[in-house]
Amino acid sequence: MVLVITEEIEPGLDAPRLDAGDPAVPTYPPEAFNTRDAAALCGSSASHFAKLRQRGDKRRPGLPQGPRFRRIGRKVIYLRVDLDVWLASLAEDTAAISSISGEEG
């Protein structure tokens, strides 16, 4: 949420006016992403994320799971915290695999 003050607080006072492009206006990174933006943030494609959603079905055990997502009607939303957790789990899986292969070699 961006606060934009366009009116004076009291007539006659020189209240600061902030516009959306003003560096004094704080901007926050988005916390929720659509499929395309979430995939781009993770270095993947929207179609890959769609496939991960299908594979994450509980009736199909053994297939790789994608990040947690939420549906709002037909819209799919990924939260930043869920993307971070998923990426961290991928790094842990990679480290475990490399340590196993390193022990054998």
PDB file of C-alpha atoms in Angstrom:
ATOM      1  CA  MET A   1       0.000   0.000   0.000  1.00  0.00           C
ATOM      2  CA  VAL A   2       1.390   3.375  -0.986  1.00  0.00           C
ATOM      3  CA  LEU A   3       0.266   6.493   0.845  1.00  0.00           C
ATOM      4  CA  VAL A   4      -0.156   9.527  -1.363  1.00  0.00           C
ATOM      5  CA  ILE A   5      -0.914  12.835   0.332  1.00  0.00           C
ATOM      6  CA  THR A   6      -2.384  15.310  -2.113  1.00  0.00           C
ATOM      7  CA  GLU A   7      -4.255  17.754   0.131  1.00  0.00           C
ATOM      8  CA  GLU A   8      -3.092  20.072   2.846  1.00  0.00           C
ATOM      9  CA  ILE A   9      -3.848  18.996   6.390  1.00  0.00           C
ATOM     10  CA  GLU A  10      -5.008  22.468   7.399  1.00  0.00           C
ATOM     11  CA  PRO A  11      -5.551  25.426   5.120  1.00  0.00           C
ATOM     12  CA  GLY A  12      -2.628  27.812   5.203  1.00  0.00           C
ATOM     13  CA  LEU A  13      -0.030  25.253   6.312  1.00  0.00           C
ATOM     14  CA  ASP A  14       2.657  24.102   3.950  1.00  0.00           C
ATOM     15  CA  ALA A  15       2.132  20.366   4.382  1.00  0.00           C
ATOM     16  CA  PRO A  16       4.447  18.148   2.345  1.00  0.00           C
ATOM     17  CA  ARG A  17       2.910  16.619  -0.725  1.00  0.00           C
ATOM     18  CA  LEU A  18       4.065  13.125  -1.611  1.00  0.00           C
ATOM     19  CA  ASP A  19       3.626  11.547  -5.006  1.00  0.00           C
ATOM     20  CA  ALA A  20       4.028   7.880  -5.875  1.00  0.00           C
ATOM     21  CA  GLY A  21       7.352   8.523  -7.666  1.00  0.00           C
ATOM     22  CA  ASP A  22       8.791  10.506  -4.749  1.00  0.00           C
ATOM     23  CA  PRO A  23      11.760   8.739  -3.089  1.00  0.00           C
ATOM     24  CA  ALA A  24      10.338   9.726   0.308  1.00  0.00           C
ATOM     25  CA  VAL A  25       7.352   7.425  -0.294  1.00  0.00           C
ATOM     26  CA  PRO A  26       8.219   3.954   1.000  1.00  0.00           C
ATOM     27  CA  THR A  27       7.707   1.114  -1.428  1.00  0.00           C
ATOM     28  CA  TYR A  28       7.434  -2.504  -0.368  1.00  0.00           C
ATOM     29  CA  PRO A  29       8.167  -5.569  -2.452  1.00  0.00           C
ATOM     30  CA  PRO A  30       5.101  -7.613  -3.328  1.00  0.00           C
ATOM     31  CA  GLU A  31       4.308 -10.513  -1.009  1.00  0.00           C
ATOM     32  CA  ALA A  32       2.023 -12.386  -3.446  1.00  0.00           C
ATOM     33  CA  PHE A  33       2.716 -13.338  -7.060  1.00  0.00           C
ATOM     34  CA  ASN A  34       0.806 -14.805  -9.962  1.00  0.00           C
ATOM     35  CA  THR A  35       2.199 -17.938 -11.629  1.00  0.00           C
ATOM     36  CA  ARG A  36       4.225 -16.096 -14.257  1.00  0.00           C
ATOM     37  CA  ASP A  37       5.880 -13.721 -11.793  1.00  0.00           C
ATOM     38  CA  ALA A  38       6.523 -16.439  -9.198  1.00  0.00           C
ATOM     39  CA  ALA A  39       8.162 -18.626 -11.833  1.00  0.00           C
ATOM     40  CA  ALA A  40      10.308 -15.747 -13.090  1.00  0.00           C
ATOM     41  CA  LEU A  41      11.388 -14.967  -9.529  1.00  0.00           C
ATOM     42  CA  CYS A  42      12.513 -18.591  -9.138  1.00  0.00           C
ATOM     43  CA  GLY A  43      14.193 -18.748 -12.555  1.00  0.00           C
ATOM     44  CA  SER A  44      11.592 -21.039 -14.078  1.00  0.00           C
ATOM     45  CA  SER A  45       8.655 -20.828 -16.468  1.00  0.00           C
ATOM     46  CA  ALA A  46       4.929 -20.503 -15.862  1.00  0.00           C
ATOM     47  CA  SER A  47       4.287 -23.798 -17.646  1.00  0.00           C
ATOM     48  CA  HIS A  48       6.746 -25.581 -15.328  1.00  0.00           C
ATOM     49  CA  PHE A  49       4.939 -24.171 -12.298  1.00  0.00           C
ATOM     50  CA  ALA A  50       1.608 -25.339 -13.755  1.00  0.00           C
ATOM     51  CA  LYS A  51       3.049 -28.849 -14.118  1.00  0.00           C
ATOM     52  CA  LEU A  52       4.382 -28.746 -10.567  1.00  0.00           C
ATOM     53  CA  ARG A  53       0.885 -27.860  -9.339  1.00  0.00           C
ATOM     54  CA  GLN A  54      -0.522 -30.922 -11.112  1.00  0.00           C
ATOM     55  CA  ARG A  55       2.275 -33.194  -9.846  1.00  0.00           C
ATOM     56  CA  GLY A  56       1.763 -32.012  -6.303  1.00  0.00           C
ATOM     57  CA  ASP A  57      -1.546 -33.861  -6.214  1.00  0.00           C
ATOM     58  CA  LYS A  58      -1.696 -36.066  -3.103  1.00  0.00           C
ATOM     59  CA  ARG A  59      -2.966 -38.952  -5.259  1.00  0.00           C
ATOM     60  CA  ARG A  60       0.342 -39.049  -7.140  1.00  0.00           C
ATOM     61  CA  PRO A  61       3.057 -39.809  -4.583  1.00  0.00           C
ATOM     62  CA  GLY A  62       6.690 -39.794  -5.614  1.00  0.00           C
ATOM     63  CA  LEU A  63       6.502 -36.923  -8.075  1.00  0.00           C
ATOM     64  CA  PRO A  64       8.376 -33.688  -7.275  1.00  0.00           C
ATOM     65  CA  GLN A  65       6.332 -31.110  -5.421  1.00  0.00           C
ATOM     66  CA  GLY A  66       6.252 -27.454  -6.316  1.00  0.00           C
ATOM     67  CA  PRO A  67       5.867 -24.490  -3.986  1.00  0.00           C
ATOM     68  CA  ARG A  68       2.719 -24.145  -1.912  1.00  0.00           C
ATOM     69  CA  PHE A  69       0.042 -22.118  -3.685  1.00  0.00           C
ATOM     70  CA  ARG A  70      -3.422 -20.783  -3.003  1.00  0.00           C
ATOM     71  CA  ARG A  71      -6.458 -20.422  -5.220  1.00  0.00           C
ATOM     72  CA  ILE A  72      -8.765 -17.443  -5.158  1.00  0.00           C
ATOM     73  CA  GLY A  73     -11.511 -18.486  -7.516  1.00  0.00           C
ATOM     74  CA  ARG A  74      -9.639 -19.425 -10.680  1.00  0.00           C
ATOM     75  CA  LYS A  75      -6.640 -17.292  -9.807  1.00  0.00           C
ATOM     76  CA  VAL A  76      -3.493 -18.989  -8.463  1.00  0.00           C
ATOM     77  CA  ILE A  77      -1.391 -17.061  -5.944  1.00  0.00           C
ATOM     78  CA  TYR A  78       2.072 -17.833  -4.588  1.00  0.00           C
ATOM     79  CA  LEU A  79       3.237 -16.135  -1.405  1.00  0.00           C
ATOM     80  CA  ARG A  80       6.848 -14.956  -1.173  1.00  0.00           C
ATOM     81  CA  VAL A  81       7.438 -16.903   2.043  1.00  0.00           C
ATOM     82  CA  ASP A  82       6.276 -20.142   0.366  1.00  0.00           C
ATOM     83  CA  LEU A  83       8.590 -19.567  -2.604  1.00  0.00           C
ATOM     84  CA  ASP A  84      11.520 -18.960  -0.238  1.00  0.00           C
ATOM     85  CA  VAL A  85      10.766 -22.163   1.709  1.00  0.00           C
ATOM     86  CA  TRP A  86      10.486 -24.178  -1.511  1.00  0.00           C
ATOM     87  CA  LEU A  87      13.769 -22.817  -2.893  1.00  0.00           C
ATOM     88  CA  ALA A  88      15.501 -23.571   0.411  1.00  0.00           C
ATOM     89  CA  SER A  89      14.182 -27.142   0.311  1.00  0.00           C
ATOM     90  CA  LEU A  90      15.597 -27.570  -3.199  1.00  0.00           C
ATOM     91  CA  ALA A  91      19.001 -26.390  -1.959  1.00  0.00           C
ATOM     92  CA  GLU A  92      18.835 -28.884   0.930  1.00  0.00           C
ATOM     93  CA  ASP A  93      17.922 -31.716  -1.457  1.00  0.00           C
ATOM     94  CA  THR A  94      20.828 -30.811  -3.735  1.00  0.00           C
ATOM     95  CA  ALA A  95      23.246 -30.701  -0.799  1.00  0.00           C
ATOM     96  CA  ALA A  96      22.045 -34.109   0.414  1.00  0.00           C
ATOM     97  CA  ILE A  97      22.450 -35.655  -3.034  1.00  0.00           C
ATOM     98  CA  SER A  98      25.938 -34.205  -3.483  1.00  0.00           C
ATOM     99  CA  SER A  99      27.030 -35.437  -0.041  1.00  0.00           C
ATOM    100  CA  ILE A 100      25.765 -38.954  -0.844  1.00  0.00           C
ATOM    101  CA  SER A 101      27.536 -39.012  -4.208  1.00  0.00           C
ATOM    102  CA  GLY A 102      30.677 -37.570  -2.578  1.00  0.00           C
ATOM    103  CA  GLU A 103      30.750 -40.398  -0.017  1.00  0.00           C
ATOM    104  CA  GLU A 104      30.570 -43.040  -2.723  1.00  0.00           C
ATOM    105  CA  GLY A 105      33.336 -41.532  -4.832  1.00  0.00           C
TER     106      GLY A 105
END
